[in-house]
Coordinates of C-alpha atoms in Angstrom, one line a residue:
Chain A
M1 CA 11.8 114.0 -24.3
P2 CA 11.2 111.4 -27.6
R3 CA 13.3 111.8 -29.4
T4 CA 11.1 111.9 -32.1
G5 CA 9.9 114.9 -31.9
R6 CA 5.4 114.2 -31.0
R7 CA 4.7 116.0 -27.5
A8 CA 4.7 113.9 -23.7
G9 CA 1.3 113.3 -23.1
D10 CA 0.7 113.1 -27.1
S11 CA -1.6 109.8 -27.0
G12 CA -0.2 108.8 -30.3
A13 CA 2.9 107.7 -28.4
R14 CA 0.6 106.3 -25.9
A15 CA -0.6 104.5 -28.3
A16 CA 2.7 103.2 -29.7
I17 CA 4.2 102.3 -26.6
L18 CA 0.9 99.8 -26.4
Q19 CA 1.3 98.7 -29.3
A20 CA 5.0 97.7 -29.1
A21 CA 4.4 96.6 -25.4
R22 CA 1.9 93.9 -26.3
H23 CA 3.5 93.2 -29.7
S24 CA 6.9 92.8 -27.9
F25 CA 5.8 90.5 -25.0
G26 CA 3.3 89.0 -27.7
T27 CA 6.9 87.3 -28.9
V28 CA 9.8 87.6 -27.3
G29 CA 7.6 87.2 -24.0
F30 CA 8.1 89.0 -20.5
R31 CA 11.7 87.4 -19.5
A32 CA 13.1 89.0 -22.9
T33 CA 11.0 92.1 -22.5
T34 CA 12.8 95.0 -22.1
I35 CA 11.3 99.0 -21.6
R36 CA 14.3 100.9 -24.2
G37 CA 13.0 97.5 -26.5
V38 CA 9.8 99.1 -26.2
A39 CA 10.6 102.8 -26.8
R40 CA 12.9 102.1 -29.2
E41 CA 9.7 100.3 -31.5
A42 CA 7.6 102.5 -30.5
A43 CA 10.1 105.1 -32.1
V44 CA 10.2 107.1 -28.2
D45 CA 12.4 107.9 -25.7
P46 CA 12.5 105.5 -22.8
A47 CA 11.8 107.7 -20.4
L48 CA 8.6 108.1 -21.5
V49 CA 7.6 104.2 -21.4
H50 CA 9.2 104.4 -17.7
H51 CA 6.9 108.4 -17.3
Y52 CA 3.8 106.7 -18.7
Y53 CA 3.7 103.0 -17.6
G54 CA 6.7 102.8 -14.3
T55 CA 8.4 99.4 -14.4
K56 CA 7.4 96.9 -16.8
T57 CA 5.1 95.0 -15.0
A58 CA 2.5 97.5 -14.6
L59 CA 3.2 97.9 -18.7
F60 CA 2.1 94.9 -19.3
A61 CA -0.9 94.9 -17.4
A62 CA -1.6 98.4 -19.5
A63 CA -1.1 96.6 -22.6
L64 CA -3.1 92.5 -21.4
E65 CA -5.6 95.2 -20.1
L66 CA -5.1 93.4 -16.1
P67 CA -7.4 95.1 -14.0
A68 CA -4.4 96.0 -11.3
D69 CA -0.7 95.2 -11.6
P70 CA 1.1 92.7 -10.3
A71 CA 4.2 94.4 -9.1
V72 CA 1.3 95.8 -6.9
V73 CA -1.1 93.0 -6.2
V74 CA 1.8 90.4 -5.0
P75 CA 3.3 91.8 -2.1
Q76 CA -0.2 93.1 -0.7
L77 CA -0.8 89.2 -0.5
L78 CA 2.3 88.1 1.1
A79 CA 2.8 90.7 2.9
G80 CA -0.7 89.1 4.9
G81 CA 2.0 86.0 5.3
V82 CA 1.4 81.7 4.6
D83 CA -2.0 81.3 6.6
G84 CA -4.7 81.8 5.3
L85 CA -2.9 83.3 1.4
G86 CA -5.2 80.7 -0.5
E87 CA -8.7 82.8 -0.1
R88 CA -7.4 85.4 -0.2
L89 CA -5.6 85.1 -3.9
V90 CA -8.6 83.7 -5.3
T91 CA -10.9 86.3 -3.5
T92 CA -8.5 89.7 -5.1
F93 CA -8.3 88.0 -8.0
L94 CA -11.9 87.2 -8.8
R95 CA -12.8 91.1 -6.9
L96 CA -10.5 93.0 -9.2
W97 CA -11.7 90.1 -12.3
D98 CA -15.1 90.8 -11.8
A99 CA -14.7 94.8 -11.7
A100 CA -13.5 94.5 -15.8
P101 CA -16.1 96.2 -17.4
G102 CA -18.0 93.4 -20.0
H103 CA -15.0 90.7 -18.8
G104 CA -13.9 91.3 -21.8
P105 CA -9.9 91.7 -20.7
V106 CA -11.0 87.7 -19.3
L107 CA -12.4 86.2 -22.3
A108 CA -10.0 88.4 -25.0
L109 CA -6.7 86.8 -22.9
L110 CA -8.7 83.4 -22.5
R111 CA -9.0 84.3 -26.5
S112 CA -6.0 84.8 -27.6
A113 CA -4.6 82.4 -25.4
V114 CA -6.3 79.1 -27.1
S115 CA -6.9 81.0 -30.5
D116 CA -2.9 81.8 -31.1
D117 CA 0.7 80.9 -30.0
A118 CA 3.1 84.2 -29.0
A119 CA -0.2 84.5 -27.1
A120 CA -0.2 81.1 -25.2
H121 CA 3.1 81.8 -25.2
A122 CA 3.0 85.7 -24.0
L123 CA 1.0 84.7 -21.4
R124 CA 2.7 81.7 -20.7
E125 CA 5.8 84.0 -20.2
T126 CA 3.7 86.8 -18.0
L127 CA 0.9 86.3 -15.9
V128 CA 3.0 83.0 -14.4
A129 CA 6.3 85.1 -14.5
A130 CA 4.8 88.1 -13.3
V131 CA 2.5 87.2 -10.6
L132 CA 2.7 83.0 -10.2
Q133 CA 6.6 82.6 -9.7
P134 CA 7.0 85.4 -7.7
L135 CA 4.6 83.8 -4.4
T136 CA 5.6 80.6 -5.4
T137 CA 9.2 81.5 -4.6
A138 CA 8.5 83.8 -1.7
T139 CA 6.3 80.9 0.5
G140 CA 9.6 79.3 0.4
A141 CA 8.3 75.6 -0.1
G142 CA 10.7 75.3 -3.0
D143 CA 9.6 73.3 -6.4
A144 CA 8.4 76.9 -7.2
E145 CA 8.0 76.6 -10.9
W146 CA 6.0 72.9 -10.6
R147 CA 4.5 74.5 -8.1
A148 CA 3.6 77.9 -10.3
S149 CA 2.1 75.3 -13.1
L150 CA -0.1 74.1 -10.2
L151 CA -1.3 76.8 -9.6
A152 CA -1.5 78.3 -13.1
S153 CA -4.3 75.2 -14.1
Q154 CA -6.3 76.3 -11.1
M155 CA -6.6 80.1 -11.2
S156 CA -7.1 80.1 -14.7
G157 CA -9.7 76.9 -14.6
L158 CA -12.0 79.0 -12.4
L159 CA -11.6 82.0 -15.5
F160 CA -12.8 79.7 -17.6
A161 CA -15.4 77.9 -15.7
R162 CA -17.2 81.7 -14.0
F163 CA -16.6 83.7 -17.5
V164 CA -16.1 81.3 -20.3
L165 CA -18.7 78.5 -19.4
R166 CA -20.7 80.7 -17.0
L167 CA -21.0 77.0 -14.6
E168 CA -22.9 77.1 -12.2
P169 CA -23.6 78.7 -9.0
L170 CA -19.9 78.7 -9.5
A171 CA -20.9 81.8 -11.7
S172 CA -23.4 83.4 -9.5
A173 CA -21.0 83.0 -6.3
S174 CA -19.7 85.4 -4.3
P175 CA -15.6 86.1 -4.4
E176 CA -15.6 85.1 -0.8
Q177 CA -17.9 82.0 -1.7
V178 CA -15.7 80.8 -4.1
A179 CA -12.3 81.8 -2.1
A180 CA -14.0 79.4 0.9
A181 CA -13.3 76.8 -2.0
V182 CA -10.6 76.7 -3.6
G183 CA -8.6 78.6 -1.4
P184 CA -7.4 75.1 0.1
T185 CA -6.5 73.9 -3.5
V186 CA -4.5 77.8 -3.5
D187 CA -2.5 76.6 -0.1
R188 CA -2.1 73.1 -0.7
Y189 CA -0.1 74.5 -3.6
L190 CA 1.6 77.2 -2.5
T191 CA 3.0 75.6 0.7
G192 CA 1.7 71.9 0.6
Q193 CA 2.3 68.2 -0.5
V194 CA 2.2 68.0 -4.5
R195 CA 4.6 65.5 -5.0
Chain B
M1 CA -34.0 50.9 -42.0
P2 CA -33.3 55.2 -42.7
R3 CA -36.5 56.5 -43.7
T4 CA -35.2 59.1 -47.1
G5 CA -33.8 55.0 -48.6
R6 CA -30.5 56.2 -47.7
R7 CA -28.9 52.5 -47.1
A8 CA -27.7 52.1 -44.0
G9 CA -23.5 52.0 -43.9
D10 CA -23.7 55.0 -46.2
S11 CA -21.1 56.9 -45.4
G12 CA -23.0 59.7 -45.9
A13 CA -25.8 58.9 -43.9
R14 CA -22.1 58.3 -40.9
A15 CA -21.8 62.8 -42.0
A16 CA -25.7 63.6 -41.0
I17 CA -25.8 62.5 -38.4
L18 CA -22.2 64.0 -36.4
Q19 CA -23.5 67.2 -37.8
A20 CA -27.2 66.9 -36.9
A21 CA -26.1 65.9 -33.0
R22 CA -23.0 68.7 -33.1
H23 CA -25.8 71.1 -34.0
S24 CA -28.6 69.3 -31.4
F25 CA -25.6 69.7 -28.8
G26 CA -24.4 72.8 -30.2
T27 CA -27.4 75.3 -29.5
V28 CA -30.3 73.2 -27.4
G29 CA -27.0 71.7 -25.6
F30 CA -27.3 67.8 -24.0
R31 CA -30.1 67.7 -21.2
A32 CA -32.4 69.3 -24.0
T33 CA -31.0 67.3 -27.6
T34 CA -32.6 63.4 -28.1
I35 CA -31.7 60.6 -30.7
R36 CA -35.6 61.0 -31.8
G37 CA -34.6 64.6 -32.8
V38 CA -30.9 64.2 -34.3
A39 CA -32.5 61.5 -36.8
R40 CA -35.0 64.1 -37.6
E41 CA -32.3 66.6 -38.2
A42 CA -30.2 63.9 -40.2
A43 CA -32.9 62.9 -41.9
V44 CA -32.3 58.8 -41.3
D45 CA -34.2 56.5 -38.8
P46 CA -33.8 57.1 -34.5
A47 CA -32.4 53.0 -35.3
L48 CA -30.4 54.5 -37.4
V49 CA -28.7 56.4 -34.6
H50 CA -28.5 53.9 -31.9
H51 CA -27.2 51.7 -34.6
Y52 CA -24.3 53.2 -35.6
Y53 CA -23.5 55.5 -32.4
G54 CA -25.4 53.4 -29.4
T55 CA -26.4 56.3 -26.7
K56 CA -27.0 59.9 -26.6
T57 CA -23.5 60.4 -24.3
A58 CA -21.6 58.3 -26.8
L59 CA -22.9 60.0 -29.9
F60 CA -22.7 63.0 -27.4
A61 CA -18.1 61.6 -27.8
A62 CA -18.6 60.6 -31.8
A63 CA -19.4 64.4 -32.0
L64 CA -17.3 66.4 -30.0
E65 CA -14.2 63.3 -30.9
L66 CA -14.4 63.3 -26.9
P67 CA -11.6 60.6 -26.8
A68 CA -13.6 57.5 -24.7
D69 CA -17.8 57.8 -23.5
P70 CA -18.2 59.4 -20.5
A71 CA -21.3 56.6 -20.0
V72 CA -18.5 53.6 -19.8
V73 CA -15.2 55.3 -18.6
V74 CA -17.6 57.5 -15.6
P75 CA -18.7 54.1 -14.1
Q76 CA -14.9 52.5 -14.0
L77 CA -13.9 55.3 -12.1
L78 CA -15.7 54.7 -9.9
A79 CA -16.3 50.5 -9.5
G80 CA -13.2 51.5 -7.8
G81 CA -14.5 53.3 -5.1
V82 CA -14.2 57.0 -3.8
D83 CA -10.5 56.9 -2.2
G84 CA -7.9 57.6 -4.7
L85 CA -10.7 58.6 -7.3
G86 CA -9.5 62.4 -7.6
E87 CA -6.4 60.4 -8.9
R88 CA -8.0 58.2 -10.7
L89 CA -9.9 60.4 -12.8
V90 CA -7.9 62.4 -13.6
T91 CA -4.9 59.9 -14.8
T92 CA -7.4 58.1 -17.1
F93 CA -9.2 61.8 -17.9
L94 CA -4.5 63.2 -19.0
R95 CA -4.1 59.7 -21.1
L96 CA -7.4 59.8 -22.7
W97 CA -6.2 63.9 -23.7
D98 CA -2.4 63.1 -24.3
A99 CA -3.6 60.3 -26.9
A100 CA -5.4 63.0 -28.8
P101 CA -3.3 62.5 -32.0
G102 CA -2.1 66.2 -32.2
H103 CA -4.7 67.2 -29.1
G104 CA -6.8 68.7 -32.1
P105 CA -10.1 68.1 -30.2
V106 CA -9.0 69.6 -26.8
L107 CA -7.7 72.6 -28.3
A108 CA -10.7 73.2 -30.8
L109 CA -13.3 72.4 -27.8
L110 CA -11.1 74.9 -25.7
R111 CA -11.4 76.9 -29.3
S112 CA -15.3 76.1 -29.7
A113 CA -16.1 78.2 -26.3
V114 CA -14.1 80.5 -25.9
S115 CA -15.2 82.4 -29.2
D116 CA -18.8 80.5 -29.0
D117 CA -22.0 81.3 -27.1
A118 CA -23.6 78.1 -27.9
A119 CA -20.5 75.6 -27.9
A120 CA -19.8 77.4 -24.2
H121 CA -23.6 76.2 -23.2
A122 CA -22.8 72.8 -25.0
L123 CA -19.3 72.1 -22.8
R124 CA -21.5 73.5 -20.0
E125 CA -24.7 71.0 -20.1
T126 CA -22.5 68.3 -22.6
L127 CA -19.4 67.9 -19.9
V128 CA -20.1 69.0 -17.2
A129 CA -23.4 66.9 -17.0
A130 CA -22.7 63.6 -18.8
V131 CA -19.2 64.3 -16.7
L132 CA -18.9 66.1 -13.6
Q133 CA -22.5 65.7 -12.0
P134 CA -22.2 61.4 -12.4
L135 CA -19.5 61.5 -11.1
T136 CA -20.5 64.5 -7.4
T137 CA -24.1 62.5 -7.8
A138 CA -22.7 59.5 -7.4
T139 CA -20.9 59.5 -4.0
G140 CA -23.1 61.2 -1.9
A141 CA -21.8 64.0 -0.4
G142 CA -24.3 66.3 -1.0
D143 CA -23.6 69.8 -2.8
A144 CA -23.4 67.8 -6.7
E145 CA -23.6 71.0 -8.4
W146 CA -21.4 72.8 -6.9
R147 CA -18.9 69.7 -6.8
A148 CA -18.8 69.6 -9.7
S149 CA -18.4 72.9 -10.9
L150 CA -15.7 73.8 -9.0
L151 CA -14.3 70.2 -10.4
A152 CA -14.5 71.9 -13.9
S153 CA -12.9 74.6 -12.1
Q154 CA -9.4 72.5 -12.2
M155 CA -10.2 70.0 -15.1
S156 CA -10.3 72.7 -17.0
G157 CA -8.1 74.5 -16.1
L158 CA -5.5 70.8 -16.5
L159 CA -6.9 71.0 -20.3
F160 CA -6.1 74.2 -21.0
A161 CA -2.0 74.7 -18.5
R162 CA -0.5 71.5 -20.2
F163 CA -2.7 72.0 -23.7
V164 CA -2.7 75.8 -25.0
L165 CA -0.4 76.9 -22.3
R166 CA 2.0 74.5 -22.5
L167 CA 3.3 75.3 -19.3
E168 CA 6.1 73.4 -17.4
P169 CA 6.8 71.1 -16.1
L170 CA 3.5 70.5 -16.2
A171 CA 3.0 70.3 -19.2
S172 CA 5.9 66.9 -19.4
A173 CA 4.8 65.5 -16.8
S174 CA 3.5 61.9 -17.4
P175 CA -0.3 61.6 -16.1
E176 CA 0.5 59.8 -12.7
Q177 CA 3.0 62.8 -11.6
V178 CA 0.2 65.1 -12.4
A179 CA -2.3 63.4 -10.0
A180 CA -0.2 62.7 -7.3
A181 CA -0.5 66.6 -7.1
V182 CA -3.9 67.7 -8.4
G183 CA -5.8 63.9 -6.8
P184 CA -6.3 65.0 -3.8
T185 CA -7.4 68.2 -5.0
V186 CA -10.4 65.8 -7.0
D187 CA -11.2 64.5 -4.1
R188 CA -11.9 67.1 -1.8
Y189 CA -13.9 68.4 -4.6
L190 CA -16.0 65.1 -5.2
T191 CA -15.8 64.6 -1.1
G192 CA -14.4 66.5 1.5
Q193 CA -15.8 70.3 2.7
V194 CA -15.4 72.7 -0.1
R195 CA -18.2 75.0 1.7

């Protein structure tokens, strides 16, 4: 029950939650953002945030218009084991981003990060904390933070070269072709020699 | 002798040349930009452009505030042979960008590319044409364009993660530490299996 008397299902409540979430992720980052804090800022009951968005990572995905919830995708990737993980990660990643209409959210994400320190901070605290660190921690190869930052360098550059620079032949290559080339890089950053 | 009566050494002429160069690189790209065309737009004699900036790549480096002339750096890198080339490339690249005051030019480059199609076009036609393709062509491993675009994905992501996201521990690692981790990726994109 929303405390403010807003009815559940009110689209104004959804908008207020997303706005509060963007503000929180953008200022204090992913780790320090709480469902309770977002609910308070949006003047709704925390249960309503849970009802609409489920978990914090799902809320993050919605707030940043990520094409999928990292908390769903990451375990799916890991379920296949370490063998070929890099290729599966790149394929999944590109299929999701390719499907985003006009690549708008991808460009918005990169644009806000390069023009705004708070957005860069949010992206660092979120994508890395929600997606890359769980991967580098789960593989158990050690050096999880170092590996996550190396992984971030390859994955963000892939977005940049494919969607911003639209560099050929990379921009028109299928996700599978790119994954065959970039997958071994990701595998090495996840589990190989990186010191 | 400048045709417009501007005296050689006039700082107005230098500024006019750089402005014309940025406009040309930003609209028609690196390949289609000529010293003659830039001189015409700046209303100076082509000899003055040569006198101030030497070659087209040097003019490009000055116009985009690159920290070094690619036409000088690329042959130096190649002179050391293919062995360890990736590590030398990453070390050189990061030392140069690290030294740029406040990383301003790096951020300006990325910012303009993500917010402006013409700038993305210029960056594609310039950095890739002036730096990456000469490298992937020189090593003779074939697939020069494909390799150059893969290389661009790793190098641009390195800039993004280190200077925009300022992702630790990558952001504070020495160029040599980063090169030890990323060099093998660059080597594979330059000469390894990428299909």
